[in-house]
XYZ file of C-alpha atoms in Angstrom:
698
model
C -56.173 -35.112 36.733
C -54.076 -37.402 39.734
C -51.387 -38.608 37.462
C -50.255 -35.197 36.575
C -49.651 -33.725 40.098
C -46.115 -34.287 41.001
C -45.092 -37.654 42.615
C -43.712 -36.396 46.101
C -47.422 -34.115 46.644
C -49.191 -37.606 45.753
C -46.814 -39.811 47.935
C -46.922 -37.601 50.937
C -50.180 -35.964 50.365
C -52.504 -38.548 48.378
C -55.897 -38.459 47.250
C -56.333 -42.401 46.683
C -53.901 -44.900 49.045
C -53.919 -48.887 48.326
C -51.889 -50.951 50.267
C -50.116 -54.415 49.812
C -50.152 -56.367 52.400
C -53.161 -55.678 54.003
C -54.335 -58.370 56.667
C -57.388 -58.759 58.569
C -55.627 -59.999 61.143
C -55.309 -56.985 64.113
C -51.727 -59.023 65.120
C -50.108 -57.912 61.655
C -48.242 -54.767 60.858
C -50.486 -54.978 57.957
C -53.528 -55.161 60.111
C -52.300 -52.574 61.881
C -51.386 -50.164 59.392
C -54.388 -50.794 57.569
C -56.864 -50.630 59.820
C -54.715 -46.280 60.518
C -55.240 -46.282 56.898
C -59.319 -46.056 57.332
C -59.429 -44.335 60.929
C -58.735 -40.767 59.627
C -58.520 -40.601 55.762
C -61.468 -39.004 53.315
C -60.769 -40.611 50.277
C -60.615 -44.405 49.326
C -59.242 -46.494 50.635
C -58.035 -50.258 49.021
C -56.362 -53.599 50.150
C -54.298 -55.697 48.120
C -54.447 -59.312 48.796
C -53.762 -62.083 47.046
C -56.931 -64.582 48.353
C -59.426 -62.993 50.778
C -61.966 -61.017 49.369
C -63.241 -58.717 51.881
C -60.192 -56.777 54.130
C -61.550 -54.916 57.536
C -64.991 -54.336 55.827
C -63.207 -53.066 52.502
C -63.588 -55.172 48.687
C -60.636 -56.155 48.012
C -58.330 -56.300 44.693
C -55.373 -59.634 43.984
C -53.323 -57.279 42.508
C -52.423 -53.760 41.931
C -52.639 -53.782 38.289
C -56.582 -54.958 39.513
C -57.256 -51.383 40.739
C -59.882 -49.581 39.566
C -57.910 -46.598 39.515
C -54.289 -45.287 39.344
C -54.306 -44.453 43.066
C -51.811 -41.835 44.672
C -50.216 -43.570 47.416
C -49.057 -47.763 47.657
C -48.601 -48.624 51.430
C -46.021 -52.349 51.379
C -45.970 -54.212 53.862
C -45.095 -57.704 52.036
C -42.042 -60.513 52.133
C -39.296 -58.530 50.947
C -38.362 -61.063 48.184
C -41.356 -59.245 46.496
C -40.947 -56.099 47.093
C -39.324 -55.278 43.769
C -42.001 -56.774 40.977
C -44.592 -55.149 43.420
C -42.965 -51.533 43.082
C -42.313 -52.139 39.124
C -45.990 -53.022 39.093
C -47.601 -50.323 40.993
C -45.378 -47.908 38.460
C -46.950 -49.600 35.870
C -50.016 -49.052 37.040
C -49.663 -44.911 37.040
C -49.409 -45.128 41.370
C -47.595 -42.212 42.466
C -45.733 -43.828 45.041
C -44.646 -46.026 47.477
C -44.160 -46.274 51.531
C -42.288 -49.446 52.322
C -42.701 -51.158 55.426
C -40.845 -54.552 54.790
C -37.461 -55.024 56.230
C -34.469 -56.998 55.326
C -32.593 -55.005 53.089
C -29.592 -53.581 52.694
C -29.834 -53.493 56.917
C -29.963 -57.504 56.469
C -26.509 -58.028 55.111
C -25.368 -58.191 50.959
C -28.460 -59.942 49.776
C -30.778 -57.639 50.994
C -27.800 -54.530 49.823
C -28.741 -56.450 46.268
C -32.127 -56.221 46.825
C -32.369 -52.634 48.077
C -30.012 -52.215 44.488
C -32.548 -53.391 41.943
C -35.524 -51.226 43.774
C -33.453 -48.399 44.116
C -33.300 -48.977 39.828
C -37.195 -49.989 39.526
C -37.456 -45.843 41.116
C -35.110 -44.526 38.612
C -35.948 -45.361 35.964
C -40.002 -45.612 36.131
C -40.137 -41.752 38.130
C -42.152 -43.556 41.012
C -41.002 -42.543 44.399
C -40.435 -44.844 47.794
C -40.031 -44.159 51.290
C -38.283 -47.262 52.947
C -37.275 -49.621 53.100
C -37.238 -50.869 56.428
C -39.304 -48.429 57.711
C -42.452 -47.700 60.055
C -44.170 -45.824 57.768
C -45.339 -41.741 57.994
C -48.509 -39.802 59.331
C -50.008 -36.820 57.630
C -52.352 -35.602 60.519
C -53.336 -32.625 58.127
C -54.976 -34.941 55.474
C -55.639 -38.067 57.625
C -52.829 -40.464 56.290
C -52.430 -43.070 59.015
C -49.704 -44.128 57.025
C -47.541 -46.369 59.153
C -47.846 -48.928 62.926
C -46.300 -46.205 65.375
C -50.100 -45.702 66.206
C -52.099 -48.472 67.792
C -55.647 -48.466 66.836
C -56.225 -48.308 70.380
C -55.370 -44.619 70.577
C -56.420 -41.018 69.721
C -54.902 -39.608 66.713
C -52.646 -37.082 68.110
C -53.868 -32.925 67.508
C -52.912 -32.094 64.285
C -50.467 -28.790 64.418
C -47.165 -27.016 63.193
C -44.739 -29.502 63.534
C -43.064 -32.102 61.496
C -40.673 -34.221 62.180
C -38.598 -36.432 59.904
C -36.414 -39.465 61.146
C -34.148 -41.970 59.175
C -34.743 -44.362 62.010
C -38.030 -45.855 62.337
C -38.363 -46.873 66.244
C -36.645 -44.310 67.282
C -38.093 -41.694 65.483
C -41.778 -43.019 66.624
C -40.435 -43.155 70.281
C -39.407 -38.722 69.772
C -43.099 -39.216 68.769
C -44.785 -40.208 71.337
C -42.288 -38.131 73.385
C -43.461 -35.584 71.585
C -46.805 -35.963 71.746
C -46.779 -36.381 75.731
C -45.013 -32.621 75.644
C -47.927 -31.157 74.363
C -46.314 -30.313 70.568
C -48.589 -31.425 68.275
C -47.486 -32.822 65.357
C -48.838 -32.366 61.967
C -46.079 -34.877 60.104
C -44.552 -37.294 61.151
C -41.976 -39.070 58.586
C -39.858 -41.939 58.915
C -37.130 -42.710 55.716
C -36.019 -46.190 56.987
C -32.885 -47.254 54.538
C -33.934 -44.452 51.331
C -33.318 -46.065 48.366
C -35.464 -43.411 47.062
C -36.691 -40.338 49.728
C -34.459 -38.898 52.009
C -34.194 -37.014 54.941
C -32.755 -33.681 53.113
C -35.588 -34.351 50.396
C -38.874 -34.322 53.146
C -37.212 -31.318 54.896
C -37.524 -29.970 51.587
C -40.580 -30.632 50.091
C -42.120 -29.788 54.084
C -40.375 -26.699 54.390
C -42.416 -25.618 51.489
C -46.084 -26.431 52.964
C -47.765 -23.292 54.208
C -49.002 -25.937 57.734
C -45.376 -26.863 58.547
C -44.354 -23.685 60.797
C -40.882 -25.760 62.760
C -39.248 -28.745 61.446
C -37.023 -31.086 63.469
C -35.344 -33.916 62.338
C -33.089 -37.213 63.595
C -30.460 -38.560 61.297
C -28.016 -41.330 61.001
C -27.156 -40.287 57.412
C -27.051 -36.858 55.792
C -27.235 -37.588 52.713
C -27.124 -34.733 49.314
C -25.674 -31.849 51.713
C -27.283 -29.528 48.104
C -30.072 -30.160 48.924
C -29.966 -30.265 52.724
C -28.218 -26.369 52.047
C -30.870 -24.987 50.022
C -33.709 -26.568 52.560
C -32.193 -24.397 55.440
C -31.483 -21.558 53.254
C -36.094 -21.842 52.597
C -36.043 -22.715 55.755
C -33.791 -18.625 56.658
C -36.115 -17.529 54.739
C -39.585 -18.018 55.663
C -38.387 -18.428 59.124
C -39.691 -22.163 59.912
C -37.010 -23.382 62.203
C -35.159 -26.435 61.320
C -33.686 -27.954 64.529
C -31.592 -31.233 63.680
C -30.730 -33.913 66.213
C -27.344 -36.337 64.713
C -26.924 -39.553 65.513
C -22.814 -40.955 64.449
C -21.116 -37.700 66.001
C -17.910 -40.646 67.283
C -16.513 -43.291 65.782
C -18.020 -45.278 67.821
C -21.582 -44.689 66.986
C -20.165 -44.347 62.879
C -19.543 -47.633 63.505
C -23.141 -48.728 65.046
C -24.412 -46.364 62.014
C -22.953 -48.898 59.796
C -23.590 -51.718 61.403
C -27.733 -50.503 61.595
C -28.429 -48.877 58.473
C -25.316 -48.808 56.464
C -24.433 -46.120 56.205
C -21.708 -43.072 56.291
C -21.036 -40.473 58.916
C -19.394 -37.406 57.911
C -17.625 -35.121 60.505
C -19.465 -34.032 63.395
C -17.394 -30.659 63.572
C -17.900 -30.309 59.615
C -21.887 -30.695 60.061
C -22.625 -28.252 63.718
C -19.942 -25.469 61.504
C -22.405 -25.861 58.255
C -25.238 -25.453 60.797
C -23.980 -22.184 62.173
C -23.649 -21.442 58.799
C -27.317 -21.616 57.407
C -29.134 -21.205 60.685
C -29.708 -24.835 61.767
C -30.472 -25.634 65.424
C -28.228 -28.674 66.109
C -29.888 -30.021 69.630
C -27.461 -31.591 71.652
C -30.099 -34.481 73.160
C -33.405 -35.512 71.813
C -34.999 -33.519 75.071
C -33.244 -30.544 73.517
C -35.364 -31.690 69.795
C -38.351 -31.674 71.439
C -37.947 -28.314 74.076
C -36.988 -26.388 70.791
C -39.862 -27.511 68.959
C -42.164 -26.506 71.507
C -41.049 -22.879 72.409
C -40.693 -22.725 68.718
C -44.175 -24.300 68.086
C -46.464 -21.157 68.403
C -44.556 -19.185 66.213
C -43.827 -16.295 68.056
C -40.921 -14.180 68.487
C -38.527 -11.445 70.261
C -38.138 -8.133 70.053
C -34.785 -8.982 72.433
C -32.866 -10.834 75.176
C -34.329 -9.838 78.073
C -36.722 -11.975 80.570
C -38.310 -11.336 83.263
C -38.265 -14.383 85.848
C -41.943 -14.214 88.564
C -41.200 -16.907 91.249
C -42.551 -17.671 94.548
C -39.581 -19.006 95.071
C -36.449 -17.058 95.854
C -34.393 -20.415 95.280
C -36.107 -21.184 91.833
C -36.001 -17.268 90.772
C -32.010 -17.740 91.764
C -31.617 -20.669 89.829
C -32.977 -19.286 86.302
C -31.431 -16.470 86.826
C -28.363 -18.567 86.684
C -29.164 -20.182 83.669
C -30.265 -17.464 81.825
C -27.101 -15.632 81.636
C -25.577 -18.544 81.194
C -27.465 -19.164 77.901
C -26.611 -15.380 76.533
C -30.150 -13.715 78.372
C -30.159 -11.347 79.814
C -31.914 -10.328 83.508
C -32.268 -6.345 83.678
C -33.381 -5.158 87.504
C -36.497 -3.574 86.431
C -36.681 0.225 87.000
C -37.709 1.764 90.069
C -40.856 3.269 89.262
C -42.186 -0.867 87.698
C -40.906 -2.001 90.941
C -42.842 -0.076 93.041
C -45.750 -0.878 90.827
C -45.443 -4.325 91.329
C -45.121 -3.876 94.746
C -48.651 -1.833 95.278
C -50.474 -5.275 94.504
C -48.333 -7.002 96.926
C -49.736 -8.192 100.248
C -48.678 -6.096 102.975
C -47.019 -6.529 103.898
C -44.526 -7.975 101.321
C -40.943 -9.811 101.696
C -40.288 -10.638 98.488
C -38.608 -8.449 96.071
C -39.741 -6.925 93.084
C -35.641 -6.387 91.412
C -36.309 -9.385 89.254
C -36.457 -11.950 89.572
C -40.271 -10.829 90.905
C -40.460 -12.849 93.988
C -43.615 -12.856 95.270
C -43.793 -15.832 98.174
C -46.145 -18.267 98.735
C -47.860 -15.214 100.553
C -48.805 -13.725 97.055
C -49.664 -17.027 95.040
C -52.043 -17.366 97.718
C -54.509 -14.202 97.069
C -55.639 -15.257 93.722
C -56.456 -11.985 92.660
C -52.575 -10.036 93.589
C -50.855 -12.791 92.199
C -52.961 -12.071 88.604
C -52.379 -8.561 89.514
C -48.629 -9.357 89.205
C -48.313 -12.306 86.197
C -50.163 -9.517 83.932
C -47.633 -6.524 84.882
C -44.705 -8.368 84.579
C -45.894 -9.811 81.254
C -46.645 -5.785 79.688
C -43.042 -4.218 81.568
C -41.966 -2.262 79.223
C -38.222 -3.809 80.652
C -39.163 -7.626 79.489
C -38.731 -9.279 75.956
C -39.403 -12.836 77.440
C -41.316 -13.950 80.458
C -40.413 -16.358 82.732
C -42.968 -18.411 85.635
C -42.685 -20.596 88.626
C -45.441 -22.939 89.297
C -46.930 -26.112 90.092
C -48.507 -28.572 88.046
C -52.063 -29.003 89.470
C -54.976 -27.072 89.159
C -55.759 -23.851 90.343
C -56.348 -19.623 89.882
C -52.283 -19.098 89.666
C -51.990 -21.757 86.488
C -55.821 -20.298 84.814
C -54.336 -17.050 85.576
C -50.764 -17.863 83.558
C -53.143 -19.413 80.489
C -54.749 -15.805 80.233
C -51.381 -14.150 80.677
C -50.441 -15.928 77.904
C -52.961 -15.654 75.781
C -52.949 -11.658 76.835
C -49.500 -11.429 75.210
C -47.140 -11.527 72.504
C -44.074 -12.064 73.883
C -42.409 -15.688 74.380
C -43.321 -17.543 77.906
C -41.536 -20.751 79.190
C -43.123 -21.576 81.830
C -41.294 -24.017 84.767
C -43.546 -26.560 86.254
C -42.905 -29.539 87.964
C -44.670 -32.001 85.329
C -46.622 -31.193 81.953
C -49.972 -30.071 82.467
C -52.730 -30.924 80.055
C -54.352 -27.102 81.058
C -51.023 -25.629 79.311
C -50.838 -28.426 76.830
C -54.715 -27.943 75.938
C -53.697 -23.543 75.839
C -50.284 -24.386 74.397
C -48.256 -22.345 76.991
C -44.470 -23.871 76.216
C -43.785 -25.747 79.854
C -40.729 -27.346 81.344
C -39.574 -29.291 84.115
C -35.776 -27.987 84.444
C -34.951 -24.098 84.428
C -31.522 -24.890 82.235
C -33.835 -26.232 79.434
C -36.258 -23.656 79.531
C -34.099 -20.986 79.532
C -32.197 -22.975 76.725
C -35.409 -22.723 74.457
C -35.539 -19.634 74.570
C -32.278 -18.371 74.141
C -32.453 -20.703 71.014
C -36.152 -18.176 70.256
C -34.389 -14.993 70.303
C -31.360 -16.379 68.284
C -34.433 -17.030 65.377
C -36.001 -14.193 65.893
C -32.609 -11.572 65.349
C -31.424 -14.181 62.336
C -30.651 -12.595 59.191
C -30.851 -15.526 56.138
C -27.562 -16.349 55.213
C -26.318 -14.970 52.370
C -26.316 -15.976 48.531
C -22.785 -15.534 47.946
C -21.949 -16.305 44.204
C -18.745 -18.281 42.778
C -17.790 -17.585 39.098
C -14.658 -19.630 38.401
C -11.465 -17.393 37.108
C -10.033 -19.537 33.819
C -7.403 -17.805 33.256
C -6.320 -17.707 37.223
C -7.267 -21.767 37.343
C -5.033 -22.465 34.497
C -1.816 -19.754 35.769
C -2.329 -22.074 39.413
C -2.282 -25.961 37.243
C 0.728 -24.417 35.674
C 2.552 -24.437 38.893
C 1.133 -27.338 40.342
C 2.120 -29.537 36.775
C 5.382 -27.854 37.580
C 6.139 -30.505 40.697
C 6.359 -33.169 37.979
C 3.477 -35.374 40.146
C 4.644 -34.896 43.882
C 1.533 -34.525 45.754
C 2.692 -31.854 48.655
C 3.990 -29.071 46.634
C 6.797 -26.911 48.041
C 6.622 -23.352 49.771
C 7.705 -20.782 47.753
C 5.546 -22.572 44.993
C 2.121 -22.808 46.993
C 2.419 -18.840 48.323
C 2.660 -18.870 44.300
C -0.537 -20.243 44.121
C -2.141 -18.306 47.188
C -0.812 -15.126 45.840
C -3.024 -15.835 42.662
C -5.873 -15.711 44.630
C -5.372 -12.208 46.346
C -4.203 -13.708 49.508
C -0.853 -11.513 50.890
C 2.750 -13.329 51.371
C 5.752 -12.533 52.408
C 8.595 -11.056 50.102
C 10.942 -13.714 49.447
C 13.537 -15.024 46.803
C 14.477 -18.491 45.853
C 18.114 -18.689 45.790
C 20.322 -21.804 43.943
C 23.769 -21.399 45.744
C 24.905 -19.169 49.251
C 25.468 -16.510 46.950
C 22.871 -16.156 45.567
C 21.145 -15.972 49.454
C 22.911 -13.353 50.278
C 22.406 -11.006 46.932
C 18.316 -11.470 47.800
C 18.875 -11.538 51.284
C 20.767 -7.334 50.426
C 17.163 -6.607 47.532
C 14.660 -8.442 50.624
C 16.229 -5.788 53.203
C 15.035 -6.733 57.082
C 15.757 -9.673 58.739
C 14.887 -12.287 56.712
C 14.910 -16.651 56.765
C 16.536 -18.667 55.560
C 14.076 -21.847 54.727
C 15.602 -25.590 52.621
C 12.580 -26.425 49.965
C 12.370 -29.644 49.549
C 9.056 -32.277 48.869
C 11.045 -34.886 51.775
C 10.626 -32.224 53.346
C 7.072 -30.494 54.517
C 7.564 -29.584 57.713
C 10.611 -27.855 57.748
C 11.628 -27.503 61.584
C 11.780 -31.486 61.799
C 15.299 -31.246 59.880
C 16.614 -28.313 60.812
C 15.619 -27.122 57.439
C 15.236 -22.960 58.567
C 16.991 -20.378 60.395
C 15.072 -17.638 61.799
C 16.387 -13.101 62.437
C 19.034 -13.225 60.184
C 20.588 -9.896 59.670
C 23.302 -9.136 57.535
C 25.869 -10.814 54.999
C 27.765 -13.037 57.316
C 24.848 -13.802 59.461
C 22.957 -14.989 56.228
C 26.232 -16.999 54.650
C 26.500 -18.879 57.595
C 23.444 -19.590 59.014
C 23.178 -20.925 54.783
C 25.816 -23.673 55.303
C 25.100 -23.980 58.723
C 21.323 -25.100 58.033
C 22.433 -27.388 54.854
C 24.822 -29.197 56.842
C 22.308 -30.401 59.660
C 19.500 -31.054 56.833
C 22.635 -33.688 55.276
C 22.360 -34.913 58.579
C 19.126 -35.774 60.196
C 17.623 -35.813 56.646
C 19.943 -37.629 54.174
C 17.133 -38.568 51.666
C 16.361 -35.230 50.654
C 16.361 -33.284 47.476
C 17.132 -30.282 48.346
C 15.343 -28.092 44.886
C 16.635 -24.683 46.519
C 16.538 -22.054 49.332
C 14.198 -19.800 50.408
C 14.921 -15.792 51.210
C 12.308 -14.694 52.552
C 11.718 -11.340 54.680
C 10.914 -12.750 58.594
C 7.420 -10.243 58.954
C 6.347 -9.179 62.556
C 3.403 -10.603 63.890
C 1.557 -9.227 67.465
C -0.639 -12.447 66.688
C -0.263 -15.146 64.999
C -3.123 -17.215 62.911
C -3.780 -20.377 61.087
C -5.813 -20.488 57.683
C -6.669 -23.655 56.142
C -8.915 -26.011 53.600
C -9.804 -29.576 53.972
C -12.729 -31.347 52.228
C -14.858 -33.013 54.523
C -16.456 -36.582 52.737
C -19.866 -35.083 52.542
C -19.741 -31.792 52.379
C -16.821 -31.637 50.260
C -14.369 -28.199 50.639
C -14.236 -26.147 54.239
C -12.491 -23.081 55.394
C -10.794 -23.213 58.582
C -9.139 -20.397 60.409
C -7.890 -20.480 64.554
C -5.051 -20.086 66.368
C -1.332 -20.347 64.971
C -0.483 -24.627 64.945
C -1.128 -26.961 63.129
C -4.604 -27.079 60.687
C -5.506 -30.466 61.941
C -4.605 -29.677 65.666
C -6.266 -26.621 65.675
C -10.042 -27.712 63.880
C -11.865 -28.208 67.490
C -10.772 -24.283 68.339
C -11.384 -22.975 64.565
C -14.216 -21.514 63.056
C -15.201 -23.340 59.679
C -17.058 -22.359 57.070
C -18.128 -24.088 53.789
C -17.807 -22.163 50.588
C -18.696 -20.054 48.276
C -19.358 -17.113 50.830
C -18.652 -13.602 51.405
C -16.058 -11.553 53.159
C -19.112 -10.273 55.316
C -20.102 -14.065 56.468
C -16.197 -14.795 56.752
C -15.895 -10.983 59.450
C -18.549 -12.402 61.245
C -16.876 -16.051 62.296
C -13.960 -14.784 62.866
C -15.608 -12.945 65.882
C -17.323 -16.364 67.292
C -13.651 -17.593 67.685
C -12.778 -17.683 70.782
C -15.977 -16.668 72.052
C -15.376 -13.505 69.887
C -12.420 -12.620 71.915
C -10.058 -12.768 68.973
C -12.122 -9.236 67.791
C -12.303 -7.967 71.036
C -9.358 -8.686 73.051
C -6.579 -5.968 73.850
C -4.048 -7.436 70.852
C -7.080 -8.878 68.894
C -7.273 -8.744 65.364
C -8.007 -4.672 64.478
C -10.539 -3.788 61.901
C -8.350 -3.519 58.682
C -6.592 -6.645 60.204
C -10.292 -8.439 60.562
C -10.614 -7.351 56.806
C -7.858 -9.245 55.061
C -7.959 -12.109 57.364
C -12.077 -12.501 56.058
C -10.655 -12.524 52.577
C -7.618 -14.830 53.045
C -11.027 -16.624 54.432
C -12.637 -16.224 50.729
C -9.679 -17.218 48.559
C -9.220 -20.054 49.982
C -12.516 -21.059 49.685
C -12.663 -19.556 46.056
C -9.146 -21.959 45.621
C -11.119 -25.251 46.481
C -14.135 -24.485 44.115
C -11.638 -23.841 41.220
C -8.637 -26.537 41.686
C -10.287 -30.392 42.257
C -7.449 -31.278 42.582
C -5.733 -29.180 46.016
C -7.480 -31.665 48.493
C -5.536 -29.789 51.291
C -3.934 -26.011 51.770
C -2.458 -24.623 55.475
C -1.180 -21.675 55.789
C 0.011 -21.200 58.987
C 1.158 -19.115 60.461
C -0.390 -16.474 58.796
C 1.225 -13.597 60.392
C -0.621 -10.409 61.726
C 0.663 -7.051 62.597
C -0.051 -3.333 62.622
C -2.477 -3.983 60.495
C -0.704 -5.876 57.779
C -1.835 -9.139 57.516
C 0.829 -11.717 55.410
C 1.065 -15.661 54.814
C 4.638 -16.507 56.450
C 4.266 -20.471 55.191
C 1.843 -22.429 53.191
C 1.327 -26.402 52.635
C -0.452 -27.352 49.642
C -1.468 -31.313 49.152
C -2.651 -32.480 45.512
C -4.096 -35.586 43.615
C -3.267 -37.140 41.080
C -5.452 -38.364 38.494
């Protein structure tokens, strides 16, 4: 039975459709959408109209309740005030889902917001799934569903293919769709989600990633809702080797305000989103063009065996530029072996004034000789030195472009053609074409990353109740303070396996001298006060002390300075800490993002908020292997490859510190921020020399 199918299947892959608000007028949205529905859908399409008995040649029904069957999809284009009642009527009739074209909801102010809240309530109470309101509709070209008004009736239907585009914005999504078709992308799906009263971008992506006809997922969103579903989608896309590419609006504060006014949405941190996408294998496009470029290179499903690209050109300048951009994108442009060069030269006209080294410059002379050009092109594609192939051409019919099409169809290697314009010949053959060298090489580099990518780790976290209880006892001892003493913070961290410096609390100067004797070596004195989270600002720290006299004098001098510079500070005691050596200082911390929750950051020493832009970020749970890989990304890899960078054992300990902070964040919801700074590294040891933990109460 139709009703037994999952609701999202019925909504997005319907077998029967009704349109409430269908019109005979070609100038009304209800007329355009209904005409589109009739174009390619093989099942029944019913118009619903309160007065007209026939709409565009189809017998009309006055209400949803009069429909002869509980259709899978209802497309709704009626005034906003009537929408909620229509959706409730659809649910009562057993309709699977509704796509609401109508605007005038949350984007229109408080009254519209209240109307949208009612719509969401009806969806949740009845189980009917809803796309929109305030959307442009959707297209499922594979099943002939044109439930949208982005394509007019006189425009040809897109050729269905493996690319799916999901956009929160209908208007801009339509713009991207038209650009995509012009660029040669074979769009099988386009879904606009609008105000997302029920179904959102993330939910659609999660649904489409399982569809066998979908091979590439493109997304434009202003707000990322359901982060857990997004991460699950990213994991699944990686498992199925289906590239997921995201273009995110609202990355700046100004854009965030625009998004709020446009869709009443909340925009999360761009840095956190980028980090989560890196962690789970999602490509983040910086521009709309890059979104389409990556879709173009991925849509034919080819994968690369390595990162070596051979560039073939009849223009030396174009070849050099392509080689430069390849290097900038992380690709290799190897010099071809001498025997390969000689074989290529043998196919060139005599005398030959170009180069066979790579870039392979055939000169215009060879291009004018179709037989020679074809031989060289095919030899380049067959080369054992090539994992990727790029060639330069002009967008006009002729033997050279015929040869490029033949070459592309004869090899399974990824190819990116640099052309003066998009070519219908190349689009029909599926040849990835770019009009700028940088865009071509960035696309190939993305394909290389996808080809070598392993699915993200599936770290599992099990809470340790005893550890959490002990940590909460220490928090409770702070008697409602939101910023814990350093000594308390390090005691908590130690319970999670973070290596901390040897230290003792002292109540007076004699206690400090005795503690220093027990600890040994140079020591540090620090005033512990809830009013002094940043001790150096008030002179509440002394470094590198040797011997009883030095400790005694520093203790007294430090307290005297604090009494002058911070007279309001209540001294809880003095921490006597062994001074850890440091070849390198790092900072490792945790903060909670409003969208993705806890995020662990590691970077060079400094206050966490000052290094976030230079830090690598991970979302827990993650394992030590993932943390170690992330450390390898810091500072372009120099943190682990530099002469004074992290040794292998130091990297392992630092990774365990990162894992520990992630576990702490998952286990202690009340901890809002952790800053371990500095994390001192020397001789294989990594020690937390200072720690700040902020908690929230209630």
